[in-house]
C-alpha cells in the first residue's frame, strides 16, 4: 500500500527536473510545459474524492489494483509520447489513474487497523508521502542525467511501469478487501461542482503566467467562489435530505479534521512551491546538472524520514505540540536557506544548502505525519474513503496551488530583480506560511488519537 502512496507523489515532482529536456526534444514551450505539470496535478486533485467514494462502494483493494494497473499503462504512454500534446493527454490520464489508487491507501489503513498499529501505519504513510515528494526530484535528476539506453527524460515515466506492475501482484496476496457497510451512490451534482471549482481555481493559476494572463484566466478565477459556494450549498442540502453527499459537511464538525486540514493547506502550498522553485533556481539560475540539483535535496529527504520515524514516540509524550516544534525548526531551516542564497549565490551548492535543507526537512517530518493522524483520528470507519479523499484532495490541490502561486511569484520576480533575489523573496514568503502553521498548530487537539 505504501508503494501505491509513493508513486503518485513521486510523479508529481519527478517531472520538474525533466522539463528542460522535454522542452528541447519536443519543442514544448512554456505553456505546454506548464500543462505537463498541471494536467496531471489538476486531474489528480479533481478526482481524488470521487476515487475514495468509489473505493467505499466497490471495494478498496479492487480500486487500488485497477488504479495501479492503469498507472502503469498511462506511465508507458507518457514515456512513449511522440509530441507535447500527446504527453499532456497521457499526463491527464495518469492523474486520473493516481486518483483511483491513492485514496484507497489511507482508507485501507483506517479500516483495517486500530490503536497503536494505526498510529504506526499512518506515521509510515506520512513518512512515505513526504519522502516521495523530495525523492521524486532526486530520482528525476539521476534518471535524466543517466540517459539510460538513450531514453533521456522519458525514463522518468518509464521507470514507473515495472514498479506499478509489481504492485498488483503484491497487493493481491497481502491486502484485505474492505468497503463501506452502507455504500452510497455517487453524488453526481457534487462531483461535477467540485471538479469545476478546482479546475476554475487551479488551471488559471497554473497556466496564467506562461500564457500571459489572457481573459479566460480572470473569468475562471472570478467564477471560482461562485462554483465553490454552489458546491457547498448542494452538499448541505443533500445532507439535510438524508442523502450522502460527496463531501459530507458533517465531517467538518470533527475538530481534528477541520483544524488539521486548515494546517495541511499552507503546509502543502509551501512544500509544492519550494520544490518547484528550487528545481528551477538550481538548474536554470546556477546551471547545475539535474543530478546536482537532485543531490542538493538529499539532506532534506534524510532528515524528513528520520523525523517521521521519531514522530510516533514523540507524539506519545508531547502530543500535538510536536507539530508546533516542527514548524519552528522548519522556520530556522528556511532562514538559513535565505541567508545562504543571499551570501553565497555564485558558489551556492550542496554544502552551502546543507544546514538549511536538513533543518527544513526535519521540521517538515515532525509535522506532516502527525497532521495526517489528527485529520483522520475521529473519522468513522464507514467514511474512511471519503475522509481519506478529502484529506489527499486538500494536500494535492495545495501542492498544485503552491507550484502555481509561489512559482508564478518567483518567475515574475526573476524578470525584474534577478534569480537570486527572487529566490530569497519566495523563500521568505514561504517563511510567512510556516509562521501561520505554527500559530494554527496551537489550536490543534492536544492529544493525538
Tab-separated table of C-alpha atoms in Angstrom, residues 21 24 35 45 51 59 64 99-100 105 112 127 131 144 168 222 246 288 317 340 361 364-365 369-370 400-401 416 420:
chain	number	residue	atom	x	y	z
A	21	UNK	CA	14.874	18.169	-21.576
A	24	UNK	CA	14.453	20.704	-26.029
A	35	UNK	CA	0.312	21.775	-18.866
A	45	UNK	CA	-6.807	16.698	-7.361
A	51	UNK	CA	-11.834	7.831	-6.095
A	59	UNK	CA	-14.017	-2.362	-2.657
A	64	UNK	CA	-6.325	0.026	-5.782
A	99	UNK	CA	-6.754	9.448	-8.139
A	100	UNK	CA	-8.253	5.946	-8.199
A	105	UNK	CA	-4.235	3.508	0.801
A	112	UNK	CA	-8.060	-2.474	8.982
A	127	UNK	CA	6.911	9.443	6.058
A	131	UNK	CA	9.905	11.377	1.336
A	144	UNK	CA	17.648	12.304	-16.820
A	168	UNK	CA	-0.891	-5.557	-8.014
A	222	UNK	CA	-13.892	35.139	-10.835
A	246	UNK	CA	-19.663	13.623	-1.991
A	288	UNK	CA	23.590	22.846	-12.196
A	317	UNK	CA	4.946	12.144	25.121
A	340	UNK	CA	22.897	31.071	2.056
A	361	UNK	CA	13.317	18.590	6.201
A	364	UNK	CA	8.520	19.053	7.960
A	365	UNK	CA	8.962	15.432	9.032
A	369	UNK	CA	2.638	12.503	9.585
A	370	UNK	CA	1.137	13.920	12.786
A	400	UNK	CA	-0.558	22.325	-7.194
A	401	UNK	CA	-1.583	25.709	-5.791
A	416	UNK	CA	12.576	42.216	-12.522
A	420	UNK	CA	18.999	35.333	-6.524
